mmCIF file of C-alpha atoms and ligand atoms in Angstrom:
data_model
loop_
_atom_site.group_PDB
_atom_site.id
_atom_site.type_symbol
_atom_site.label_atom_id
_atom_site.label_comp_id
_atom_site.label_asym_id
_atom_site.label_seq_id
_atom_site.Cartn_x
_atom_site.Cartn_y
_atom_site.Cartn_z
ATOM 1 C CA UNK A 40 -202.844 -38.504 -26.668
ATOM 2 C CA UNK A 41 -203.215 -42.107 -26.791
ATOM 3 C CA UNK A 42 -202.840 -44.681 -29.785
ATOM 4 C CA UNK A 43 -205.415 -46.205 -31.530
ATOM 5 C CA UNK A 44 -205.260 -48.480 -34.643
ATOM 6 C CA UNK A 45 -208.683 -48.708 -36.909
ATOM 7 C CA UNK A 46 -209.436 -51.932 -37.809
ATOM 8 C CA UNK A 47 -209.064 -50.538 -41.980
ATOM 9 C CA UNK A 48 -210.542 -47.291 -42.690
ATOM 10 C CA UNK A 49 -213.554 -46.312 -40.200
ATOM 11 C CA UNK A 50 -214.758 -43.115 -42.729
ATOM 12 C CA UNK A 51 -218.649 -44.033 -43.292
ATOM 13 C CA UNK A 52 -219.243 -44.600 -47.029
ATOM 14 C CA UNK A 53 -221.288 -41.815 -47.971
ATOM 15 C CA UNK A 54 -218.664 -38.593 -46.829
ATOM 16 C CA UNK A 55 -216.082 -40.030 -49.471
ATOM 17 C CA UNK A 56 -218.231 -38.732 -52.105
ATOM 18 C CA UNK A 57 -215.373 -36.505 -54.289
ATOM 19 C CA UNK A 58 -216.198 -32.714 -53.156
ATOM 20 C CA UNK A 59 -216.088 -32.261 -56.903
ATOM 21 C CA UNK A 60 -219.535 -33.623 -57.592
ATOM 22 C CA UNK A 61 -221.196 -30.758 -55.435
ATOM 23 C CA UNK A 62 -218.490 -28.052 -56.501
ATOM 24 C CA UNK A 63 -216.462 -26.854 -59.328
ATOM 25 C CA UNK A 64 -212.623 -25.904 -58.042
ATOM 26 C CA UNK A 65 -213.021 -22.522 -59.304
ATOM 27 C CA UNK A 66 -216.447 -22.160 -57.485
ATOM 28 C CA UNK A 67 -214.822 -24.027 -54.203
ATOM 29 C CA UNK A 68 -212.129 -21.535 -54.190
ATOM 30 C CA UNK A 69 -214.379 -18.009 -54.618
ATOM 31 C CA UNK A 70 -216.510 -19.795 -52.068
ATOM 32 C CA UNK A 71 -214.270 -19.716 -49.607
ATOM 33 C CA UNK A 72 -212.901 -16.154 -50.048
ATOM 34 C CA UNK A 73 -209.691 -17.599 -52.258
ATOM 35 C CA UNK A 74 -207.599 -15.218 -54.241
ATOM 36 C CA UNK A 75 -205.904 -17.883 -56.232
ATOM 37 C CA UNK A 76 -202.267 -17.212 -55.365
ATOM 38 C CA UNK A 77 -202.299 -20.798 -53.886
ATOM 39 C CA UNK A 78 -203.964 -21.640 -57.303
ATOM 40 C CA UNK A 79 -201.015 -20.791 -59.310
ATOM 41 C CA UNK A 80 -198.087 -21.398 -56.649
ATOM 42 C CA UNK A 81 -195.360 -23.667 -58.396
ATOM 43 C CA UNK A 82 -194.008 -27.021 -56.983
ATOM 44 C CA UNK A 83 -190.872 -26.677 -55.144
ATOM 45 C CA UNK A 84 -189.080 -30.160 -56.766
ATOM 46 C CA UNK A 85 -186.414 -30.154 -54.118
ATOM 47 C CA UNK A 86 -188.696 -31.978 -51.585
ATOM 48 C CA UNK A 87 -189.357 -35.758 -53.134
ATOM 49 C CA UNK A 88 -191.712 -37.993 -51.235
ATOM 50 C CA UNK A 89 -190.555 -41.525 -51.348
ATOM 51 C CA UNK A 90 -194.131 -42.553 -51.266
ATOM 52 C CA UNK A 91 -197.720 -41.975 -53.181
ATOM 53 C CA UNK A 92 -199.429 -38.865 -52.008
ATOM 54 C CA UNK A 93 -202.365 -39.619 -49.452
ATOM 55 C CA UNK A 94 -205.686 -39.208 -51.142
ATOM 56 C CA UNK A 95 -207.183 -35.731 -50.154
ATOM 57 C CA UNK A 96 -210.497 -36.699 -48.759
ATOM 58 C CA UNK A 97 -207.831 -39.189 -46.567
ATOM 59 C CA UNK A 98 -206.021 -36.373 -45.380
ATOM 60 C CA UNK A 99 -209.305 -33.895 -44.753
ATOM 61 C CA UNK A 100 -210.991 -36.930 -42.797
ATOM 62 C CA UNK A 101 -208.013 -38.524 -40.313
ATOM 63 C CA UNK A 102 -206.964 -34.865 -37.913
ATOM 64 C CA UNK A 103 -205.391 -34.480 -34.420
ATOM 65 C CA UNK A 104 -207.146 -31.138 -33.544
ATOM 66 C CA UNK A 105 -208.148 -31.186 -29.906
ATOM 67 C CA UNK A 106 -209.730 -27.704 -29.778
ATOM 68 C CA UNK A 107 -212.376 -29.654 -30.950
ATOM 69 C CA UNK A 108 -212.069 -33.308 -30.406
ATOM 70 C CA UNK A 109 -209.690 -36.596 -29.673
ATOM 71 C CA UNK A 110 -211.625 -38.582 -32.320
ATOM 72 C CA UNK A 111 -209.859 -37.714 -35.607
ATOM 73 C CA UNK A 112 -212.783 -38.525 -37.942
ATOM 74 C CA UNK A 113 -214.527 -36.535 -36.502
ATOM 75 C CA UNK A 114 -212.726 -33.298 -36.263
ATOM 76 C CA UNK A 115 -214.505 -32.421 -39.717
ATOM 77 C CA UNK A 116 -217.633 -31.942 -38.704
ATOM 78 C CA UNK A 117 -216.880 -29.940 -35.958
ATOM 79 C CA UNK A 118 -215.074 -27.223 -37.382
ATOM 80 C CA UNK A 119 -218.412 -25.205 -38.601
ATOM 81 C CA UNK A 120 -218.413 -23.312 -36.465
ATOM 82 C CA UNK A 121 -215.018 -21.930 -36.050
ATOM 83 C CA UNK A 122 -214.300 -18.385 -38.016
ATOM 84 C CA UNK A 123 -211.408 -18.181 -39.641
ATOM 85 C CA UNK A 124 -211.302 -15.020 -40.990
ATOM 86 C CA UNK A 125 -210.662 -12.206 -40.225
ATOM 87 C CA UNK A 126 -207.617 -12.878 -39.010
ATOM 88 C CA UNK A 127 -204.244 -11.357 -37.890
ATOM 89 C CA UNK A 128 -200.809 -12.973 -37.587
ATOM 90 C CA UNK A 129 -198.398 -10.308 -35.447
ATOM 91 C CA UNK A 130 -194.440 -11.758 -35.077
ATOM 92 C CA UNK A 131 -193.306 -9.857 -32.267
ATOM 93 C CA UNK A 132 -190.684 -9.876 -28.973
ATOM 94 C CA UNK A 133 -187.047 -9.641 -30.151
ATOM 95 C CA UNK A 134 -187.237 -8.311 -32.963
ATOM 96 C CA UNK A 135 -186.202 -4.696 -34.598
ATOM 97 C CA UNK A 136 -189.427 -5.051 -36.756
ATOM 98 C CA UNK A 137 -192.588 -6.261 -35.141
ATOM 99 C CA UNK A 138 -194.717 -7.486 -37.674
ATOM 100 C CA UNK A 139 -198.407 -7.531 -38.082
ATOM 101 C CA UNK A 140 -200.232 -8.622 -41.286
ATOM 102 C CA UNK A 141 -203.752 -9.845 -42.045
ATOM 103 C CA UNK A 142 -204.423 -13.433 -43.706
ATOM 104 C CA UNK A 143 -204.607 -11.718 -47.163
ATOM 105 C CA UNK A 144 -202.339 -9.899 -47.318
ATOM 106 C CA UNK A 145 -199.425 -12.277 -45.861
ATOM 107 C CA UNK A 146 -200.540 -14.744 -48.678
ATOM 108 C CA UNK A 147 -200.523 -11.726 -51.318
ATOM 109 C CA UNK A 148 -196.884 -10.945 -50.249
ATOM 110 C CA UNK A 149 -195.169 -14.294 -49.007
ATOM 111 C CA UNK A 150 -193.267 -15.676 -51.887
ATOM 112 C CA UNK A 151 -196.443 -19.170 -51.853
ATOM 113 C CA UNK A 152 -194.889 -22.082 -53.267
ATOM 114 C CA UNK A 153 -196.012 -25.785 -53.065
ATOM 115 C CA UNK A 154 -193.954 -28.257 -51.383
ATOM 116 C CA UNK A 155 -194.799 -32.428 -51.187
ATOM 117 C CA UNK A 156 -194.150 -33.199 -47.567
ATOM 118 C CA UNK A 157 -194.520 -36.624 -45.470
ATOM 119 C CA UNK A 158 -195.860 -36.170 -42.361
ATOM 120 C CA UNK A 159 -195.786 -38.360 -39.344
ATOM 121 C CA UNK A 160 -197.377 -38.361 -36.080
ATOM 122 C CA UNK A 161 -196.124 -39.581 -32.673
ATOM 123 C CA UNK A 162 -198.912 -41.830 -32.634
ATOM 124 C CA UNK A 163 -197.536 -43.591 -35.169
ATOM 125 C CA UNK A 164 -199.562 -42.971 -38.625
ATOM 126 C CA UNK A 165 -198.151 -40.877 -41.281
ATOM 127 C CA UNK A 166 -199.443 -39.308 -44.483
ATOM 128 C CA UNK A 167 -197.806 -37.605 -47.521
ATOM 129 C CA UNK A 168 -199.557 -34.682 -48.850
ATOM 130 C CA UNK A 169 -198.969 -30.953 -50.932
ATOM 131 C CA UNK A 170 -198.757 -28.271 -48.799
ATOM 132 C CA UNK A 171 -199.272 -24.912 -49.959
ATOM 133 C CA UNK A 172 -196.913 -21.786 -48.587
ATOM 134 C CA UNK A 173 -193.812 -20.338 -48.012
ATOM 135 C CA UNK A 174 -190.665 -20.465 -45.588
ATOM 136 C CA UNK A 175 -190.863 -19.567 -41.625
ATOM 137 C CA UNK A 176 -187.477 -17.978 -42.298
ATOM 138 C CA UNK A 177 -188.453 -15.610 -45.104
ATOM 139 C CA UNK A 178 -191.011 -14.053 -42.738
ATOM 140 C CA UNK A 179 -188.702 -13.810 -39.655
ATOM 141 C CA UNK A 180 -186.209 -12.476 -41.153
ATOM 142 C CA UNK A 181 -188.102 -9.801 -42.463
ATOM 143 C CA UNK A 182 -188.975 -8.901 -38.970
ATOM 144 C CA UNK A 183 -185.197 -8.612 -38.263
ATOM 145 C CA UNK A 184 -184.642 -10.979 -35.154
ATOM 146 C CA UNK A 185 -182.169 -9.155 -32.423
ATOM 147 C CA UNK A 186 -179.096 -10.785 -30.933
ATOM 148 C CA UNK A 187 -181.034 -11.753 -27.934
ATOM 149 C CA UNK A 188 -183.617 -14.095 -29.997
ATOM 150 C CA UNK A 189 -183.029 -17.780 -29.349
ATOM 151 C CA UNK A 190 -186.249 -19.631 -29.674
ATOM 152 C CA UNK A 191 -189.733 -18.730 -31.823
ATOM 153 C CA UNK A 192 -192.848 -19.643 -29.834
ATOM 154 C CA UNK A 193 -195.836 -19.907 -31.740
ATOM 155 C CA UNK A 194 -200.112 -19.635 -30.094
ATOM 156 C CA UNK A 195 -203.062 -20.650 -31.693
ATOM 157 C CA UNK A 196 -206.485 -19.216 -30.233
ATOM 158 C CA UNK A 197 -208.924 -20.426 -27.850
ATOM 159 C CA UNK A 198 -212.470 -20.072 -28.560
ATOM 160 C CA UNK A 199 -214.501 -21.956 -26.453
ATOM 161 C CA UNK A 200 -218.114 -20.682 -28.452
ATOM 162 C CA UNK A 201 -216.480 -22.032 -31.782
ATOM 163 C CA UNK A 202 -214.507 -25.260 -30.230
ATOM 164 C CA UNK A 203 -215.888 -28.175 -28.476
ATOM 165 C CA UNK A 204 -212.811 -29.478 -27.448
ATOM 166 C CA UNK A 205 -211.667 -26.601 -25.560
ATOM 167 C CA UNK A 206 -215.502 -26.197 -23.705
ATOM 168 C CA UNK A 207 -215.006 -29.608 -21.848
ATOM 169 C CA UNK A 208 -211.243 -30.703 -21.557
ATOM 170 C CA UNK A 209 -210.384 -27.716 -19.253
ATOM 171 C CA UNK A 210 -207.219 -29.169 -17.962
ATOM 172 C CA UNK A 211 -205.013 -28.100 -20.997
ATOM 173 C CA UNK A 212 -202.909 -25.261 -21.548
ATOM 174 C CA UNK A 213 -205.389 -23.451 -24.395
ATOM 175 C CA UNK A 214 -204.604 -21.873 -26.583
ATOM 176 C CA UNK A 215 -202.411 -24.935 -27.958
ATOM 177 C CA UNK A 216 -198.480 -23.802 -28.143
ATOM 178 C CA UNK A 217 -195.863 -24.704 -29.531
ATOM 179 C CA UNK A 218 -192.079 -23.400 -30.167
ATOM 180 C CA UNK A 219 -188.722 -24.189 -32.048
ATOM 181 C CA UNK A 220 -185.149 -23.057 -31.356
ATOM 182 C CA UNK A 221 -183.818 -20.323 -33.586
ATOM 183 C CA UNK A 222 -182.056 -22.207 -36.054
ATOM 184 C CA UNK A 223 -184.833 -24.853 -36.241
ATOM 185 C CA UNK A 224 -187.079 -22.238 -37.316
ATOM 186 C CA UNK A 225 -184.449 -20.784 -39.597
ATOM 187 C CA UNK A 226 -184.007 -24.466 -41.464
ATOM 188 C CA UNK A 227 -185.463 -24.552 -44.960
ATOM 189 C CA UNK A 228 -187.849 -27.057 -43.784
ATOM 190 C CA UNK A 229 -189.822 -24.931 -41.504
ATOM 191 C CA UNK A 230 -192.743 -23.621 -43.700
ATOM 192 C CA UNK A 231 -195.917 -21.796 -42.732
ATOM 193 C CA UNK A 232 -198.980 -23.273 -44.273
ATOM 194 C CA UNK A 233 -202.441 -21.487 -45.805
ATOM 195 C CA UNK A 234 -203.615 -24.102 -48.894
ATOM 196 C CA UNK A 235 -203.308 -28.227 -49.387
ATOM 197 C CA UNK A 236 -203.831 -29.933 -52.215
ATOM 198 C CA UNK A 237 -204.178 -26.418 -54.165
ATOM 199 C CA UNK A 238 -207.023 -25.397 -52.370
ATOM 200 C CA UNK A 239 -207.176 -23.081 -49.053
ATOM 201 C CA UNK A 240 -206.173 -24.917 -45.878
ATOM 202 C CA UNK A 241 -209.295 -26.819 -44.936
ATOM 203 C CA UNK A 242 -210.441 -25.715 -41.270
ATOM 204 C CA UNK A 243 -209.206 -29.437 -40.111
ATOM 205 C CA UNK A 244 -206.329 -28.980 -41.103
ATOM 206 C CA UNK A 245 -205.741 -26.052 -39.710
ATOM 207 C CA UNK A 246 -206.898 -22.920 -41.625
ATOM 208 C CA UNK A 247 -206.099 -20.313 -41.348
ATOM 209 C CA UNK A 248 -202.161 -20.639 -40.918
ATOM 210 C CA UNK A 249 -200.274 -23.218 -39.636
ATOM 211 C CA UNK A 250 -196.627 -24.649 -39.224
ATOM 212 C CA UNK A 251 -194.977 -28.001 -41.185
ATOM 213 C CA UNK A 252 -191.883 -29.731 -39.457
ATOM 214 C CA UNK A 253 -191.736 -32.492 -41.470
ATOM 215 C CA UNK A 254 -188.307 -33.945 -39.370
ATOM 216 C CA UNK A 255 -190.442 -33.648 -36.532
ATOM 217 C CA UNK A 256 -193.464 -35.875 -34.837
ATOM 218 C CA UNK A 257 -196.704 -33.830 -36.062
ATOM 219 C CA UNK A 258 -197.570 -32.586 -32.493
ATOM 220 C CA UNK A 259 -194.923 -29.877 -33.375
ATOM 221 C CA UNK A 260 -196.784 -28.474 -36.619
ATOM 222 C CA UNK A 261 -199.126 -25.697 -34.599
ATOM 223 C CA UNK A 262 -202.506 -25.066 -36.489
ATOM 224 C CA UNK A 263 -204.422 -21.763 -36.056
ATOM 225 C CA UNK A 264 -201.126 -19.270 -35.741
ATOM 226 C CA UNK A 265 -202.179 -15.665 -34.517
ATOM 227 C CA UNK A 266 -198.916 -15.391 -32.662
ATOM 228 C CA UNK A 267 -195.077 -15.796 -33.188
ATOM 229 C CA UNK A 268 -193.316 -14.725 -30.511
ATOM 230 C CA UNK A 269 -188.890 -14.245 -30.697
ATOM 231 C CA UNK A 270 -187.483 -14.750 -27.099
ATOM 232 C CA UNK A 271 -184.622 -15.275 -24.837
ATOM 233 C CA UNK A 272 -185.427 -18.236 -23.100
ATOM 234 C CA UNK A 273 -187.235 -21.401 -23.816
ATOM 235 C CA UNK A 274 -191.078 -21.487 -23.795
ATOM 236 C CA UNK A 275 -193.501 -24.648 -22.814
ATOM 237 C CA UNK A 276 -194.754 -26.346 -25.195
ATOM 238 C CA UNK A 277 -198.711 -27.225 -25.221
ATOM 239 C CA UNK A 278 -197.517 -31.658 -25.181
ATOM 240 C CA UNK A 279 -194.452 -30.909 -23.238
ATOM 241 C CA UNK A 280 -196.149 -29.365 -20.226
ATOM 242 C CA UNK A 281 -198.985 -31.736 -20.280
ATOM 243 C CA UNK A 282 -197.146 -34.934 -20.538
ATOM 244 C CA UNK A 283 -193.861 -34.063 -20.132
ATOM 245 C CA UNK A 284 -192.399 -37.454 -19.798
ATOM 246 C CA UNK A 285 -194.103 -38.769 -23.169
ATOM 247 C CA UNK A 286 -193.578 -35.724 -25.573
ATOM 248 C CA UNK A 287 -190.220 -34.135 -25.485
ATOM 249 C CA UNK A 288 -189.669 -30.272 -26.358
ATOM 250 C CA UNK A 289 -187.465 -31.321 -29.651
ATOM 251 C CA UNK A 290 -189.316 -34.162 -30.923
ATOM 252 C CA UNK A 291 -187.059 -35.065 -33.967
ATOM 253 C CA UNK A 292 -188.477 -38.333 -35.386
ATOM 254 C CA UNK A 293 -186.380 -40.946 -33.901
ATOM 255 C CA UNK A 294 -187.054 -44.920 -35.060
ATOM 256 C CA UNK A 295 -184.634 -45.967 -32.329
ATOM 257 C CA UNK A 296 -186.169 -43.948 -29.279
ATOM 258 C CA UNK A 297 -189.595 -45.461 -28.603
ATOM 259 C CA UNK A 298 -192.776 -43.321 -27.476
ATOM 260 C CA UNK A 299 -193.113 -45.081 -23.643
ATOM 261 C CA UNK A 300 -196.054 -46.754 -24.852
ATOM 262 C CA UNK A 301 -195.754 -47.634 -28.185
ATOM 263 C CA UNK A 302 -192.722 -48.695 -30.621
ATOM 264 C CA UNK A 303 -191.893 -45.786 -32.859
ATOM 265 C CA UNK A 304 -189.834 -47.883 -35.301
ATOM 266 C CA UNK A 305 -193.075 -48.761 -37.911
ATOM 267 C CA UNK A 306 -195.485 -46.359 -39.357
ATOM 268 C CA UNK A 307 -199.306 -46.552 -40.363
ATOM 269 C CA UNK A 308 -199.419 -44.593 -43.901
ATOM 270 C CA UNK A 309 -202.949 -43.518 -44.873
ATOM 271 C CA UNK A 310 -205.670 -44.255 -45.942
ATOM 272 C CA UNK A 311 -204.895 -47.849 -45.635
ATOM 273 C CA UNK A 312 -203.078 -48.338 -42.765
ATOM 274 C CA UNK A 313 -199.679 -49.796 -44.568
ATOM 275 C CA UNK A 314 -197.255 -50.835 -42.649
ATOM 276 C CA UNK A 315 -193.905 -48.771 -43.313
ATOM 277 C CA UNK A 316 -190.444 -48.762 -41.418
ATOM 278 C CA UNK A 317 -189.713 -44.752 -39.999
ATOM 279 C CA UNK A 318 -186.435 -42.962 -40.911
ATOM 280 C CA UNK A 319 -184.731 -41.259 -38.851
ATOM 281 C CA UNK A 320 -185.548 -37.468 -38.849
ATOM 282 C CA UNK A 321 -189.104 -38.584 -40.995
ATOM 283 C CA UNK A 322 -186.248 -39.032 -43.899
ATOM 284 C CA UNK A 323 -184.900 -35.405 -43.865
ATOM 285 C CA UNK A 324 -181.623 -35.778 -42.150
ATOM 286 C CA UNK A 325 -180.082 -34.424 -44.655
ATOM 287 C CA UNK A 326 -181.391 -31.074 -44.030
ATOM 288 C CA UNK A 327 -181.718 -31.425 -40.251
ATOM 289 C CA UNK A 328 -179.048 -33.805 -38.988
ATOM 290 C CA UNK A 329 -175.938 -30.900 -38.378
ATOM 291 C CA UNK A 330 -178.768 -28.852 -36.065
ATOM 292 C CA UNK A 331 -178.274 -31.552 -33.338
ATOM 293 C CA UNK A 332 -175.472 -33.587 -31.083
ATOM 294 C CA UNK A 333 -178.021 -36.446 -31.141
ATOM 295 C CA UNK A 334 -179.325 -35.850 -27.568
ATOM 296 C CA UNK A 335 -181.748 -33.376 -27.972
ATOM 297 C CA UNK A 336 -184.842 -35.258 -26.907
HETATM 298 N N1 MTE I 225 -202.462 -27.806 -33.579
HETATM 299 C C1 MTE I 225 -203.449 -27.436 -32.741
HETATM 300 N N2 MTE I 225 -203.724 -26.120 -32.613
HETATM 301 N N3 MTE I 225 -204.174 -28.374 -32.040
HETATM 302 C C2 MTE I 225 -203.897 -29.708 -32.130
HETATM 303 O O1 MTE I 225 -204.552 -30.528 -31.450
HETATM 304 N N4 MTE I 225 -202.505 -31.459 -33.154
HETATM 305 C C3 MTE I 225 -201.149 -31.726 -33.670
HETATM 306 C C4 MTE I 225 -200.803 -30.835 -34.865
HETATM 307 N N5 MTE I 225 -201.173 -29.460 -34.628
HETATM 308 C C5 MTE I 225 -202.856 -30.119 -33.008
HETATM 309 C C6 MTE I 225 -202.168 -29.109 -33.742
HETATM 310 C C7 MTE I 225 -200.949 -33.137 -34.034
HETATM 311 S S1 MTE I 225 -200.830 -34.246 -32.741
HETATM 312 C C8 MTE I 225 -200.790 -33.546 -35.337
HETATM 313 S S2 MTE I 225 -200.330 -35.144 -35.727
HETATM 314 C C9 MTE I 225 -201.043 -32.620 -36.454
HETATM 315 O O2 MTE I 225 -201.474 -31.320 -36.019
HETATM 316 C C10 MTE I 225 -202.124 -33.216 -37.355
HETATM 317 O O3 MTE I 225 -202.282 -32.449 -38.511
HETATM 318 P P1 MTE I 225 -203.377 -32.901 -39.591
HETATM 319 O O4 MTE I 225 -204.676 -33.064 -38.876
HETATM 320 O O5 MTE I 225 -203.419 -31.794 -40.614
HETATM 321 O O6 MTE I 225 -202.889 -34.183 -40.172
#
């Protein structure tokens, strides 16, 4: 990954056209196969943002995805291709109850909830947006972890026909990774995501399922789950393994501890490119904080 700072916002003029002027919601949502349990999932008021909410088209135009490229505006219009349903999501390893559910019906029977989240990325921009979906922990536990589970790993897929990025940058680890210790997965937090902005996750963004760790830099937050995985011993992590001395397997967002290229201690907040100090933890040490000594890196 490498930093780069637009000179103000690079989206050309004519894709900022509202989606509404082509679309009604309602017919946006049928479109796209949409049940509307997103549509009527309540805000969770616990999580405040101490900031505006990024403007959709903002957040739907500016992605890190590099199944399909490193330029993030462009990552929108190369997602056409990609399929996102039907899909599966199993949880499996140590567990007592392997789990195995289709998109549908893990959104019919999750408890879907919407939760205001900031979001910042090692390379140093950061958004705040609604996410749509329900608590990591509410699905493990259902699956019943053993006494030998001490870390969740997480896969995506790796579809070379449907992804540009992974036909040409063979040297990665596809499909991208990711994982979290037990009791970071367990925190309230952690939460699996299928709709933004009251809408179904947009393929950018990482439809059809994907994680939020909003204490941690975005690298962390896997798009395109199929897999969670409950084992012994620590797994490699897709940034970890490729850079390992540049992006560390905990990742907490840390102000103090800067990225060896770049300060981490100021943020870019979309769409304008505003200038903000980072908190430690992205602002949610007090929900993360007691889960580390401090040199957890
Ligand atoms: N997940 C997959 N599968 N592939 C990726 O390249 N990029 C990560 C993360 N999840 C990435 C991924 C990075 S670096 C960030 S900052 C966030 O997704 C960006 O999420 P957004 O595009 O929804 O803002």
């Amino acid at each position: 990954m490498y930093i780069r700072i637009p000179k103000g916002w690079e989206l050309p003029a004519g894709s900022i056209t509202p989606e509404k002027h082509y679309w009604g919601r309602r017919e946006l949502l049928l479109a796209a196969g949409f049940s509307g349990v997103l549509a009527s999932a309540p805000r969770n008021e616990r999580y405040k943002l101490d900031r505006s909410l990024t403007p959709e088209w903002a957040a739907k135009s500016y992605n890190n995805f590099y199944e399909y490229t490193i330029e993030k505006n462009r990552v929108k219009d190369l997602v056409g291709d990609f399929q996102p349903r039907p899909w599966t999501v199993e949880i499996k390893g140590e567990v007592a109850k392997p789990l195995k559910f289709s998109i549908e019906d893990l959104e019919a029977q999750m408890p879907i909830e919407e939760r205001t989240y900031r979001h910042r990325c090692v390379e140093a921009w950061a958004m705040a947006v609604p996410w749509m979906g329900f608590p990591l922990a509410h699905l493990l536990k259902m699956a019943e972890p053993t006494s030998k589970a001490r870390w969740v790993r997480f896969e995506g897929v790796s579809r070379p026909k449907e992804m540009p990025g992974v036909r040409y940058s063979g040297t990665y680890d596809w499909p991208y990774h990711e994982a979290l210790r037990l009791d970071e997965a367990m925190n309230e937090l952690a939460f699996l995501v299928t709709g933004l902005y009251g809408k179904p996750l947009p393929k950018q963004n990482g439809a059809p399922l994907r994680l939020v760790t909003p204490w941690k830099y975005g690298f962390k937050s896997i798009k395109l789950i199929a897999k969670i995985e409950l084992v012994k011993d620590r797994p490699a992590t897709f940034w970890n393994t490729a850079v390992p001395e540049e992006y560390g397997f905990y990742s907490n967002v840390n102000p103090k501890r800067p990225h060896p290229r770049w300060s981490q201690a100021v943020e870019q907040v979309l769409p304008n490119m505003d200038r903000v100090a980072t908190l430690p933890y992205n602002g949610y040490g007090e929900f993360v904080a007691h889960m580390y000594k401090g040199n957890e890196i």
